[in-house]
mmCIF file of C-alpha atoms in Angstrom:
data_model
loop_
_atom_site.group_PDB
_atom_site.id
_atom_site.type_symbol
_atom_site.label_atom_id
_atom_site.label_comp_id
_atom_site.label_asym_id
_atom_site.label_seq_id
_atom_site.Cartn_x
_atom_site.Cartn_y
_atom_site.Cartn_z
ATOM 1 C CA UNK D 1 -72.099 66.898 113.925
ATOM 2 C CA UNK D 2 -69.897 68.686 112.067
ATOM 3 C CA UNK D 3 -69.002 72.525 112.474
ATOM 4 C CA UNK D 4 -71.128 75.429 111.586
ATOM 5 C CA UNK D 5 -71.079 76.847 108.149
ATOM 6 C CA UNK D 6 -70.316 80.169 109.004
ATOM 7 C CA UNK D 7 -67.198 78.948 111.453
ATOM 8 C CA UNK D 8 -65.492 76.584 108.594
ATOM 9 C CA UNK D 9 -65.805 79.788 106.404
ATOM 10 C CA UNK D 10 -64.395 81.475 108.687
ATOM 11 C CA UNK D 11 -61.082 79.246 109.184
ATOM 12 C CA UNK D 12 -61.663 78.603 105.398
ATOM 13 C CA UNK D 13 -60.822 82.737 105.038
ATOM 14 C CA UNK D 14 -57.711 82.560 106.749
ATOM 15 C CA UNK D 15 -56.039 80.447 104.650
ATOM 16 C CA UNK D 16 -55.969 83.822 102.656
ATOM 17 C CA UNK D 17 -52.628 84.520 104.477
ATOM 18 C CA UNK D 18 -51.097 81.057 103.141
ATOM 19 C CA UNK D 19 -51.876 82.262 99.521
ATOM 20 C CA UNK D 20 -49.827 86.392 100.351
ATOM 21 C CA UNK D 21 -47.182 84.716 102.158
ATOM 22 C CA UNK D 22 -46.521 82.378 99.655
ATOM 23 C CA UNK D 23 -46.922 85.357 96.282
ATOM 24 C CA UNK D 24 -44.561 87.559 98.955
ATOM 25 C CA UNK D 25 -41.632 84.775 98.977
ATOM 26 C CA UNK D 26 -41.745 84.118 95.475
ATOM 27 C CA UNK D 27 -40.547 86.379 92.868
ATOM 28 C CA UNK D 28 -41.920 84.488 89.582
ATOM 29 C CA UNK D 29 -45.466 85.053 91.516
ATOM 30 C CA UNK D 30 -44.931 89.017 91.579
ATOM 31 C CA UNK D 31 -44.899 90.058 87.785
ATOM 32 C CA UNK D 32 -47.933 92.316 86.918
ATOM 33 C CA UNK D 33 -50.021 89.926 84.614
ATOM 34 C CA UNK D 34 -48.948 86.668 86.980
ATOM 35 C CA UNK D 35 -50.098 88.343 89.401
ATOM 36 C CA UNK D 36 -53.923 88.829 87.572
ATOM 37 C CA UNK D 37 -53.605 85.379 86.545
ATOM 38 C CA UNK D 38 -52.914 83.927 90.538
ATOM 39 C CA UNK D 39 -55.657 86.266 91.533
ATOM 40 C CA UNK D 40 -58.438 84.917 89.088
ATOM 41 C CA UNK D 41 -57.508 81.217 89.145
ATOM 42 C CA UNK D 42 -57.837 81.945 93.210
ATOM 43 C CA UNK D 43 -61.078 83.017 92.974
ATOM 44 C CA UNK D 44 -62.125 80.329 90.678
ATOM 45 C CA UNK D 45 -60.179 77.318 93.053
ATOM 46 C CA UNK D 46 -62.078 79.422 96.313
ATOM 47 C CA UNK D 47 -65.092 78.676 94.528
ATOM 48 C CA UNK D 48 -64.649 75.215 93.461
ATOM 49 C CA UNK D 49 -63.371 74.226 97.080
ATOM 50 C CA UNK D 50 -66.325 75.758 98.551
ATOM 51 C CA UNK D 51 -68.574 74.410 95.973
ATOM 52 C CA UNK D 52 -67.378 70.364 96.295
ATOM 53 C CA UNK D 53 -67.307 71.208 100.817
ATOM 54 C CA UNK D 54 -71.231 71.774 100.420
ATOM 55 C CA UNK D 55 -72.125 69.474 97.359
ATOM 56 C CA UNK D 56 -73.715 66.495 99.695
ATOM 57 C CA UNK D 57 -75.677 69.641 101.137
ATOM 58 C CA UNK D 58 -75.782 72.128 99.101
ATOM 59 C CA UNK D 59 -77.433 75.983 99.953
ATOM 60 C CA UNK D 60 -80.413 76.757 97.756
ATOM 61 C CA UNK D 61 -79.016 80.185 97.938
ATOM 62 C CA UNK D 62 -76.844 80.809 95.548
ATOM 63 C CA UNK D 63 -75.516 84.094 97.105
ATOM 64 C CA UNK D 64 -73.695 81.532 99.866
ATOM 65 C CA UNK D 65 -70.889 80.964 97.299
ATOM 66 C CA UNK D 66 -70.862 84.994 97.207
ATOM 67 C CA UNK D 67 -70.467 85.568 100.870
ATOM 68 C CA UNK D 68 -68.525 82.517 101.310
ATOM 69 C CA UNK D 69 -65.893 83.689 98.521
ATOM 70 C CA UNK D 70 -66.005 87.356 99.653
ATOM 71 C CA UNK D 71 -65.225 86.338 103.408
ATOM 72 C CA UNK D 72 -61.899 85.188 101.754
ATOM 73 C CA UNK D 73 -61.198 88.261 100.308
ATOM 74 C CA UNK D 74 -62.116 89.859 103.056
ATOM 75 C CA UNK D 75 -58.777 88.412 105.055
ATOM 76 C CA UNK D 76 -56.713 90.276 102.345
ATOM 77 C CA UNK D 77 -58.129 93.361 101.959
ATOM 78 C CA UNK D 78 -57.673 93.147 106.511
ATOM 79 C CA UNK D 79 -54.182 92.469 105.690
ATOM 80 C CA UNK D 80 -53.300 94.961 103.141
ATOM 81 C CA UNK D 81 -54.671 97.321 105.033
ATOM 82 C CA UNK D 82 -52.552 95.948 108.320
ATOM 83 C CA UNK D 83 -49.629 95.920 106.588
ATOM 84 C CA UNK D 84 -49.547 99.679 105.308
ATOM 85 C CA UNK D 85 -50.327 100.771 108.915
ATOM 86 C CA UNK D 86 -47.290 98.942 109.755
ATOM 87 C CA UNK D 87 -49.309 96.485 112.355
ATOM 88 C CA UNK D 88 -48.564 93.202 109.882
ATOM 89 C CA UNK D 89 -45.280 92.681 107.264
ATOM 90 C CA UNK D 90 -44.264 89.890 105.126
ATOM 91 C CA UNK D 91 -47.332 89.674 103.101
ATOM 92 C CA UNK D 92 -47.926 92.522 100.802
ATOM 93 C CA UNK D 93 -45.089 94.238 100.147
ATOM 94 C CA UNK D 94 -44.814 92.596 96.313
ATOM 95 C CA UNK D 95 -48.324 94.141 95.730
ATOM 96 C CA UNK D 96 -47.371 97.519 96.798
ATOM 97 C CA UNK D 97 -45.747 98.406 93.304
ATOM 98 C CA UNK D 98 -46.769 95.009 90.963
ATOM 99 C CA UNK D 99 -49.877 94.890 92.236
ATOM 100 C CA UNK D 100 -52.165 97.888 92.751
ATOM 101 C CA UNK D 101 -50.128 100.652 94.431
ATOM 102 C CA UNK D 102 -53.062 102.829 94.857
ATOM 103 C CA UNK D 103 -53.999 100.600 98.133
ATOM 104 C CA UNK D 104 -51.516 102.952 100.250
ATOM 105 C CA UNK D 105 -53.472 105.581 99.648
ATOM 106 C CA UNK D 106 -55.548 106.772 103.263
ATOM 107 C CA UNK D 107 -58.682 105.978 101.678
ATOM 108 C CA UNK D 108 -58.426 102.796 100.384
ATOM 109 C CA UNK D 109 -56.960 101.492 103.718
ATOM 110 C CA UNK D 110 -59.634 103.058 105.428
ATOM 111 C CA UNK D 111 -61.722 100.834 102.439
ATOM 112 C CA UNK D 112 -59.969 98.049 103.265
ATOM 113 C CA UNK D 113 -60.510 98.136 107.018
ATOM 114 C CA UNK D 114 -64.264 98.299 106.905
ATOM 115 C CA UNK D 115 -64.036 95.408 104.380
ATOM 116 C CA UNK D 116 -61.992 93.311 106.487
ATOM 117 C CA UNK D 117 -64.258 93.774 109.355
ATOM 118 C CA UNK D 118 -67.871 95.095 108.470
ATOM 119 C CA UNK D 119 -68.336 93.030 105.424
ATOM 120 C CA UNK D 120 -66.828 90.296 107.157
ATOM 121 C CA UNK D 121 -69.050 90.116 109.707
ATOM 122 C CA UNK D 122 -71.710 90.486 107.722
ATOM 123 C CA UNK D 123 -71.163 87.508 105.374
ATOM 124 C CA UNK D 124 -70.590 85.516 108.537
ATOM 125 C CA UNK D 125 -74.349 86.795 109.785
ATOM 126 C CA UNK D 126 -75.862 86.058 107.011
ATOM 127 C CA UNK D 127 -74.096 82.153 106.215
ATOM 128 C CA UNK D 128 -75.610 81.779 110.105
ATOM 129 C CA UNK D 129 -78.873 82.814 109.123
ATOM 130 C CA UNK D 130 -78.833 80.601 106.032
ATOM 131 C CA UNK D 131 -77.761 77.549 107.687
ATOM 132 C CA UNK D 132 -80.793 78.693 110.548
ATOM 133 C CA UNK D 133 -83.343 78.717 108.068
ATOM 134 C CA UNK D 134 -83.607 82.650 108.941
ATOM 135 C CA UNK D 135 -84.012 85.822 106.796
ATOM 136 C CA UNK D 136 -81.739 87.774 106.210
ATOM 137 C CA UNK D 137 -82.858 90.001 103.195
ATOM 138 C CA UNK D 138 -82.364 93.396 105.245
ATOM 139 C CA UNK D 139 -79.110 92.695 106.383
ATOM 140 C CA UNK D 140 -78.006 91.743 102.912
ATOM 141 C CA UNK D 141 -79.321 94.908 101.284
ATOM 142 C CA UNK D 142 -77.596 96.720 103.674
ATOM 143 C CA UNK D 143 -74.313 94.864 102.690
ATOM 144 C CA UNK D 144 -75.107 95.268 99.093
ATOM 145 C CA UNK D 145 -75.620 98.951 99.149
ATOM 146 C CA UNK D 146 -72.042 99.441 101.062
ATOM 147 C CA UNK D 147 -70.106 96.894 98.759
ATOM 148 C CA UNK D 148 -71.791 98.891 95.929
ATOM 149 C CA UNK D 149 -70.848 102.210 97.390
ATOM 150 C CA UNK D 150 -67.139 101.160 98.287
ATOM 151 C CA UNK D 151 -66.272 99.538 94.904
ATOM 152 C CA UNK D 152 -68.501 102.858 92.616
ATOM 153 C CA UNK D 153 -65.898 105.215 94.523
ATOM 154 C CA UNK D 154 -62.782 103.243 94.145
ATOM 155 C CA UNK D 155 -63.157 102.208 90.530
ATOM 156 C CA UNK D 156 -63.631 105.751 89.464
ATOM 157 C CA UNK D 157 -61.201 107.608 91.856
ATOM 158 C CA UNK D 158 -57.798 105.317 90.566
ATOM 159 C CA UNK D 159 -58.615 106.208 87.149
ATOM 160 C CA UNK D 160 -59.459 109.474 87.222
ATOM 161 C CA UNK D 161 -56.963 110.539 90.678
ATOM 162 C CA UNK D 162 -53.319 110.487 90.435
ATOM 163 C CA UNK D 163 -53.200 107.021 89.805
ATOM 164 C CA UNK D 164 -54.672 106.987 86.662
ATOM 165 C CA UNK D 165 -51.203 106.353 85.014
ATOM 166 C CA UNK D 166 -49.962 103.683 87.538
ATOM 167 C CA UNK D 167 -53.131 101.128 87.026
ATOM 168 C CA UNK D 168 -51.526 97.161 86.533
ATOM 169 C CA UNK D 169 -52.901 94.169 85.156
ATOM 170 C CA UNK D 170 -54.390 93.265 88.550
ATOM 171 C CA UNK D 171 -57.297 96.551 88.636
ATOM 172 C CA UNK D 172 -59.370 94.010 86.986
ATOM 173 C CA UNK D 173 -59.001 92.046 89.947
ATOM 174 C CA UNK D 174 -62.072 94.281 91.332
ATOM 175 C CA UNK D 175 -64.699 93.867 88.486
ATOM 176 C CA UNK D 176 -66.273 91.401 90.129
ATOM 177 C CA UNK D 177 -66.884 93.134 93.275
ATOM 178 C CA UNK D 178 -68.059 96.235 91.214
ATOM 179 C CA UNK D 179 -70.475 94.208 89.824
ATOM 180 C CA UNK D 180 -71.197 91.084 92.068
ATOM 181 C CA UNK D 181 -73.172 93.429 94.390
ATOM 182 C CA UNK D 182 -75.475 94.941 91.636
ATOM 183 C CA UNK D 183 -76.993 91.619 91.071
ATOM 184 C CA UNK D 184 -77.433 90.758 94.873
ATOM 185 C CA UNK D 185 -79.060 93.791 95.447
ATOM 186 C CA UNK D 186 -81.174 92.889 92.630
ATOM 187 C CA UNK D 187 -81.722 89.021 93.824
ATOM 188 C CA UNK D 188 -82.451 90.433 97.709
ATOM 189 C CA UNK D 189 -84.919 92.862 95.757
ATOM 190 C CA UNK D 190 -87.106 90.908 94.408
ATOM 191 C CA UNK D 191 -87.339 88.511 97.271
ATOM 192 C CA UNK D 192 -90.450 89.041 99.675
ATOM 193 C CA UNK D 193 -89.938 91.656 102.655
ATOM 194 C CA UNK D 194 -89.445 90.221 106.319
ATOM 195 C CA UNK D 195 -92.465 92.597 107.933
ATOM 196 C CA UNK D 196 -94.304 91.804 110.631
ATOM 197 C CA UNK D 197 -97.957 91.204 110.306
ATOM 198 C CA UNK D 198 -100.181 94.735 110.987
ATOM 199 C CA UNK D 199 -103.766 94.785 111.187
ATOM 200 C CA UNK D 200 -105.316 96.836 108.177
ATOM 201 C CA UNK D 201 -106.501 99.201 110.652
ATOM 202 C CA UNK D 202 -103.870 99.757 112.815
ATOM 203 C CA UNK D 203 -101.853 100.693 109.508
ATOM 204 C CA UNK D 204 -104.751 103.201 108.190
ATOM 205 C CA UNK D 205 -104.874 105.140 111.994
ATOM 206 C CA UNK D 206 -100.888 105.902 111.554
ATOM 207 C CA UNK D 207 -101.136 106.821 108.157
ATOM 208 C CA UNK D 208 -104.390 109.262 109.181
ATOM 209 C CA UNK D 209 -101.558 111.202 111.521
ATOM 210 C CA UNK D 210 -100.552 114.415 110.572
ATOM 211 C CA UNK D 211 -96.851 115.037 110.091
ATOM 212 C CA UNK D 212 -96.779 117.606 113.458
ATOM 213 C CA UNK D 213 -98.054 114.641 115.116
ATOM 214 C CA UNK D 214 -95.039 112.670 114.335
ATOM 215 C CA UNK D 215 -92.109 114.267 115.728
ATOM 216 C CA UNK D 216 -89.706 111.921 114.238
ATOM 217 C CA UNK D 217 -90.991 111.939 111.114
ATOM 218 C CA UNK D 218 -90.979 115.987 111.055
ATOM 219 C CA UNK D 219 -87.483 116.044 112.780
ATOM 220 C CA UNK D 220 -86.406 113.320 109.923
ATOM 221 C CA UNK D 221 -87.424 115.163 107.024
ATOM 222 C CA UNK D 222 -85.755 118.695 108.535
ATOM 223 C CA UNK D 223 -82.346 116.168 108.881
ATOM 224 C CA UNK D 224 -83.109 115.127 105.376
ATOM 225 C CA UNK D 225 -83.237 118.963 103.786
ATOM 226 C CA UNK D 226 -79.708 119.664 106.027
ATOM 227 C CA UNK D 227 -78.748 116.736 104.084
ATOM 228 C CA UNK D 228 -79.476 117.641 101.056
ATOM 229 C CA UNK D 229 -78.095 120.732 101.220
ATOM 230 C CA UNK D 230 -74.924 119.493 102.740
ATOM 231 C CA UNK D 231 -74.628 117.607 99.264
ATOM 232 C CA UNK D 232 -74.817 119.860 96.702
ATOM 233 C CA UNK D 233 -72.815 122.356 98.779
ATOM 234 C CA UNK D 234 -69.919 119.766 99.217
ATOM 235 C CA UNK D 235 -70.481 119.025 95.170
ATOM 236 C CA UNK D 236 -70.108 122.363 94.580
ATOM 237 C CA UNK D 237 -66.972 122.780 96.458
ATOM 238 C CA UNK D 238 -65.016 119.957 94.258
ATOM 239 C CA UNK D 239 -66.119 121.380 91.580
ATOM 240 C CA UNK D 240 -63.997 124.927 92.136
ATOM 241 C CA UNK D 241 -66.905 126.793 92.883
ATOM 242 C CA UNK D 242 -65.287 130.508 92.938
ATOM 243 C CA UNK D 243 -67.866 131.542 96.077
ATOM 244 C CA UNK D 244 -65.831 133.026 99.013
ATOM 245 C CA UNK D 245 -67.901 130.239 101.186
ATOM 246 C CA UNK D 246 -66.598 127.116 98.986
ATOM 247 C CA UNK D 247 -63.355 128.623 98.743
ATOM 248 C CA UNK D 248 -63.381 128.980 102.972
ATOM 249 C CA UNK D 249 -64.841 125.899 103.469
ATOM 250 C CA UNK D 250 -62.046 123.389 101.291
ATOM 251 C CA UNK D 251 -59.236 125.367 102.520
ATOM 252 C CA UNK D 252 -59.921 125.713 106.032
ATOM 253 C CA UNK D 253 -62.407 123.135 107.059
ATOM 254 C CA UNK D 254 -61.935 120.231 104.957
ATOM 255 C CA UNK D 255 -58.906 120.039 102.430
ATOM 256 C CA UNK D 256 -59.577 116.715 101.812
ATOM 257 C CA UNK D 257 -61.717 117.340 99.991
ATOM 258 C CA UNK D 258 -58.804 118.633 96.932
ATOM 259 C CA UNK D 259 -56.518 115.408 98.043
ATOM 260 C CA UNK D 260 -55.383 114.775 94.106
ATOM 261 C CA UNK D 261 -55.528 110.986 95.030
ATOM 262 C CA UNK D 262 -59.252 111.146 93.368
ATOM 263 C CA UNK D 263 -61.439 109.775 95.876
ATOM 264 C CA UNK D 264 -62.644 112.474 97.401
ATOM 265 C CA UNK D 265 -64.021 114.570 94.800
ATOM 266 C CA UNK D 266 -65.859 111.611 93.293
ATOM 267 C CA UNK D 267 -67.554 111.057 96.317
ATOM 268 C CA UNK D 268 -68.729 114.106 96.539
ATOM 269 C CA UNK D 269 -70.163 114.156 92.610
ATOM 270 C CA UNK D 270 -71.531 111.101 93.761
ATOM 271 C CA UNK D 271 -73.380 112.307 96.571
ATOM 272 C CA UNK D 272 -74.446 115.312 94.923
ATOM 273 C CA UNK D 273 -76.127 113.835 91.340
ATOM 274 C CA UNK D 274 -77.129 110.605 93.255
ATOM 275 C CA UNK D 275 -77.593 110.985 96.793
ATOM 276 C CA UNK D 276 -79.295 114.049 96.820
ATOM 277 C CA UNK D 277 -82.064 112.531 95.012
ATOM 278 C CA UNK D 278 -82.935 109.554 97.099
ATOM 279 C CA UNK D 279 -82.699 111.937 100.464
ATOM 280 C CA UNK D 280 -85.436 114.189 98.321
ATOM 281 C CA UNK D 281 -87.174 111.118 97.764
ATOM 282 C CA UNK D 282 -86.798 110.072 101.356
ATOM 283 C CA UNK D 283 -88.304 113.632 101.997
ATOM 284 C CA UNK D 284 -91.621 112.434 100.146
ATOM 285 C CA UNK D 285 -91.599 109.065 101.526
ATOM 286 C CA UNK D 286 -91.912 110.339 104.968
ATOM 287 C CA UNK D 287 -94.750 112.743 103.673
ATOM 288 C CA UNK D 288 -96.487 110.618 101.916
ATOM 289 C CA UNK D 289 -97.996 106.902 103.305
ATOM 290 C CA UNK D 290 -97.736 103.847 101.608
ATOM 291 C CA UNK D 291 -94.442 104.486 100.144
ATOM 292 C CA UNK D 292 -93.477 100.914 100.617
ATOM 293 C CA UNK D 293 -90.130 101.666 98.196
ATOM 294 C CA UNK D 294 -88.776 103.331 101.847
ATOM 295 C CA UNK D 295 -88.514 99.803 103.628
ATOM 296 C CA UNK D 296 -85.782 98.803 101.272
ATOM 297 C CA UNK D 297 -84.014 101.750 99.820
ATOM 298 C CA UNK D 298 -83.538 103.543 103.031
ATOM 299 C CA UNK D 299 -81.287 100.372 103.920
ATOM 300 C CA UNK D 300 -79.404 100.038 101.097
ATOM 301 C CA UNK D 301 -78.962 103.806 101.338
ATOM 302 C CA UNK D 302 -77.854 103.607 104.872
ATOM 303 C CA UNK D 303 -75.271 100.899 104.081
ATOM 304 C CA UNK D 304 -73.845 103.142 101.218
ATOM 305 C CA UNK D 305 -73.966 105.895 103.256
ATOM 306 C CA UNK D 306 -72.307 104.175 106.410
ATOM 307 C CA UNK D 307 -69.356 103.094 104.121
ATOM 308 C CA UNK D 308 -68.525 105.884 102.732
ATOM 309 C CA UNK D 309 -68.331 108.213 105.451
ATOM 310 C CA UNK D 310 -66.265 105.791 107.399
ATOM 311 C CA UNK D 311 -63.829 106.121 104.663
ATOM 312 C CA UNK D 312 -64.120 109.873 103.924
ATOM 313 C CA UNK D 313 -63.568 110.490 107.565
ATOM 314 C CA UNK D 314 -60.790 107.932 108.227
ATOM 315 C CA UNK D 315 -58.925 109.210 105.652
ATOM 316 C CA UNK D 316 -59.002 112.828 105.887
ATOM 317 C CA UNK D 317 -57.716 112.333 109.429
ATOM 318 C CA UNK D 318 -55.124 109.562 108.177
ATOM 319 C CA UNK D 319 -51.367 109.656 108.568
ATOM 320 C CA UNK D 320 -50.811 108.510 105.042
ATOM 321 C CA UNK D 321 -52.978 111.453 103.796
ATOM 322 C CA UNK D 322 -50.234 114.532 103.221
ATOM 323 C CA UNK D 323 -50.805 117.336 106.160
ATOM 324 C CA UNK D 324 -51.866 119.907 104.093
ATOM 325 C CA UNK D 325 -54.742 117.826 103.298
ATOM 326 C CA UNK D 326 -55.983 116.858 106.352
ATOM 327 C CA UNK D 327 -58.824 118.211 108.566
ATOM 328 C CA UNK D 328 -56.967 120.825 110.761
ATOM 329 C CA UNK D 329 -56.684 120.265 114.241
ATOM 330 C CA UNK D 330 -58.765 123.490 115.282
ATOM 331 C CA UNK D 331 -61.497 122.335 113.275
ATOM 332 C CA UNK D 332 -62.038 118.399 114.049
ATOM 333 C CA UNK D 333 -65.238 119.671 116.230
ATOM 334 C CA UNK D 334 -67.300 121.046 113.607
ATOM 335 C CA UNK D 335 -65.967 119.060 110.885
ATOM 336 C CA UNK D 336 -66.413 115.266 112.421
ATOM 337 C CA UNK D 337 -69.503 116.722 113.855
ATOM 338 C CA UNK D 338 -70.911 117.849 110.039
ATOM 339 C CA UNK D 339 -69.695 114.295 108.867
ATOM 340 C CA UNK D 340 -71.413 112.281 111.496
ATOM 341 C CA UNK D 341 -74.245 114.176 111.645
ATOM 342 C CA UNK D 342 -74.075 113.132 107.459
ATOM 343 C CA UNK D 343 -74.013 109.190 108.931
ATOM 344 C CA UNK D 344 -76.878 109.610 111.328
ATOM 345 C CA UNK D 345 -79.579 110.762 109.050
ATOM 346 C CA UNK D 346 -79.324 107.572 107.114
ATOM 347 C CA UNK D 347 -78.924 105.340 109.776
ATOM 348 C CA UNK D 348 -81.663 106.603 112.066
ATOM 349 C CA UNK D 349 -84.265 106.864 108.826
ATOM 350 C CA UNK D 350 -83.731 103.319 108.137
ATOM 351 C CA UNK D 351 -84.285 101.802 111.563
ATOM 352 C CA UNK D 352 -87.464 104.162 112.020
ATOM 353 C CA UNK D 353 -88.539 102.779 108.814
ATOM 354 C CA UNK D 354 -87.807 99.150 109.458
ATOM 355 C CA UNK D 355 -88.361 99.159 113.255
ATOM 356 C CA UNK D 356 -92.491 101.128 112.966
ATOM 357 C CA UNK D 357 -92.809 100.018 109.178
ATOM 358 C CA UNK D 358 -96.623 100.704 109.142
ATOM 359 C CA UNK D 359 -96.768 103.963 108.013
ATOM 360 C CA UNK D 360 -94.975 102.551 104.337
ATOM 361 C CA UNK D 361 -97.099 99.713 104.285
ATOM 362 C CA UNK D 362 -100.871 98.962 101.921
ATOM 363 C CA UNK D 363 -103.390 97.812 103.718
ATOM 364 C CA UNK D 364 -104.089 94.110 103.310
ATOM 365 C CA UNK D 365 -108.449 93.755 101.974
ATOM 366 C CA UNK D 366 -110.754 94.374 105.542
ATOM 367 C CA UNK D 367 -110.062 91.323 108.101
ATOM 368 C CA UNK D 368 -107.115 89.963 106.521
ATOM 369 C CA UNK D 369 -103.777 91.333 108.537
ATOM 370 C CA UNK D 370 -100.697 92.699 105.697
ATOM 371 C CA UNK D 371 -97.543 91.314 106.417
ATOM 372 C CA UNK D 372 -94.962 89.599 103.794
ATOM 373 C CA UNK D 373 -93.002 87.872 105.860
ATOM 374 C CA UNK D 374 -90.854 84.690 103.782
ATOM 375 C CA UNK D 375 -87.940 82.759 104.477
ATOM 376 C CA UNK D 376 -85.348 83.832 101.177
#
């Protein structure tokens, strides 16, 4: 019996440090467009390696070449980030100037971090729960909606931050994780929910409650409006909003938020024309029953969500972020306690809707109990 799946990818990954060791020792590997050309013929011999391991048994799901070429990446984007924090050297240093020097910034080592460790986890979870014949739909949405979310704020923020004039052949080198995660979440979409089966009345007695007779529900939705608000307050700020309030609030709580590296502020346009929909949405999903749209989108949200405030936070606090933009000292306690509170909402909304989902659900016709659950 041979290994599991998810532990060969996983040795499989680290030979990831092979390939930077190897570009870091020779020069002819560091020019600008070499180095786009090592990176895509990479991917492509990462593919075809994985491709001929599995091709006496090969997945039915095609995202398995995904996660199992992602977990690769995911060993470099752990050791970029490794290296800048001074924890790792002799791998990346040829990449720091010929490659894409806009990885030093706080934010995308904070990106990189969460990469290295969240998302690889995750691919390893979900190559388990392939090879066990289990589903794994929610915990790939999840992962779709933060790859989505780290890659739609990193794009943006190099060309439009102070980067913008220092981007190398290799920025293409994240296309396909800009847009590799679109059509997952589409593919994990369109795939049957894993719910568990509830009688048709059992789901028409908690949709009959009223809203004061669901305190989480009622506590949700007040969360929901803070969050809201938080949004288009925080949008407002980036956008030099000449109110004494905005003014007060990026110069003495959070001057991140004005960090000319880019991210920031696009995160926060983000959140405000985006984000601020879906949590009004969310709002009406609690409200109203049957909303069935809430099992899913609260989880992609929350995995957007989760990602991007991990990197927001890391980096305003970050040593590699200048001083005069970081979170002052005086003012962690309200400020971390803002941001997290930002993370919770999210989080808890999408394991109340996926943990008690029968408020969201239709009921099945009389006798027949509603549940979708499939294998995908």
């Amino acid at each position: 019996m041979g290994l599991p799946r998810e532990i060969c990818i996983f040795l499989f990954s680290l030979s990831a440090l092979a390939v930077l060791y190897a570009m870091n020792t020779v020069p002819a590997f560091q020019e600008p467009f070499v180095i786009l050309e090592i990176g895509v013929g990479v991917l492509v011999a990462v593919f075809l390696l994985v491709f001929l391991a599995v091709r006496h048994d090969p997945p039915k799901d095609p995202l398995f070449y995904v996660f199992a070429e992602f977990s690769f990446t995911c060993i470099i984007d752990l050791t970029s980030a490794l290296e800048y924090d001074g924890f790792a050297s002799g791998f990346m240093e040829f990449y720091r100037t010929t490659g894409e020097p806009y990885l030093g910034t706080a934010y995308a080592i904070m990106m990189c971090y969460w990469d290295g460790i969240m998302h690889f986890f995750l691919y390893l979870l979900m190559v388990r729960r392939m090879s066990q014949k289990k589903p794994y739909r929610t915990v790939g949405i999840f992962w779709a909606g933060s790859l989505f979310a780290n890659m739609v704020i990193f794009v943006p923020g190099i060309v439009l931050g102070k980067y913008g004039s220092e981007i190398r052949p290799a920025f293409w080198l994240n296309m396909p994780f800009l847009l590799v995660p679109i059509w997952g979440a589409v593919a994990l979409f369109r795939r049957r929910r894993e719910l568990p089966a509830v009688s048709p009345g059992k789901i028409e007695r908690v949709q009959k409650r009223n809203l004061l007779l669901r305190p989480l529900d009622f506590l949700l939705i007040i969360c929901l409006l803070g969050a809201i608000g938080f949004s288009i307050f925080r949008g407002f700020v980036v956008l030099d909003c000449p109110l004494e309030t905005c003014l007060t609030y990026i110069n003495k709580y959070e001057p991140y938020l004005k960090d000319p590296v880019g991210y920031p502020k696009v995160m926060m346009l983000l959140f405000m024309f985006y984000a601020t929909p879906l949590l009004a949405l969310f709002t009406y999903g609690l409200w109203t029953p049957g909303c069935t749209w809430m099992l899913d989108w609260t989880v992609y949200f929350a995995g957007a969500m989760a990602q991007c405030q991990w990197s927001h936070v890391g980096a305003s606090l970050h040593s590699r972020t200048p001083l005069p933009y970081r979170i002052p000292q005086e003012m962690w306690k309200p400020v971390l306690g803002l941001n997290l509170a930002y993370l919770a909402v999210p989080l808890i909304l999408a394991l109340r809707c996926t943990r008690n989902p029968a408020f969201f659900m239709r009921a099945a016709p009389e006798g027949q109990a509603n549940h979708e659950k499939k294998y995908n």
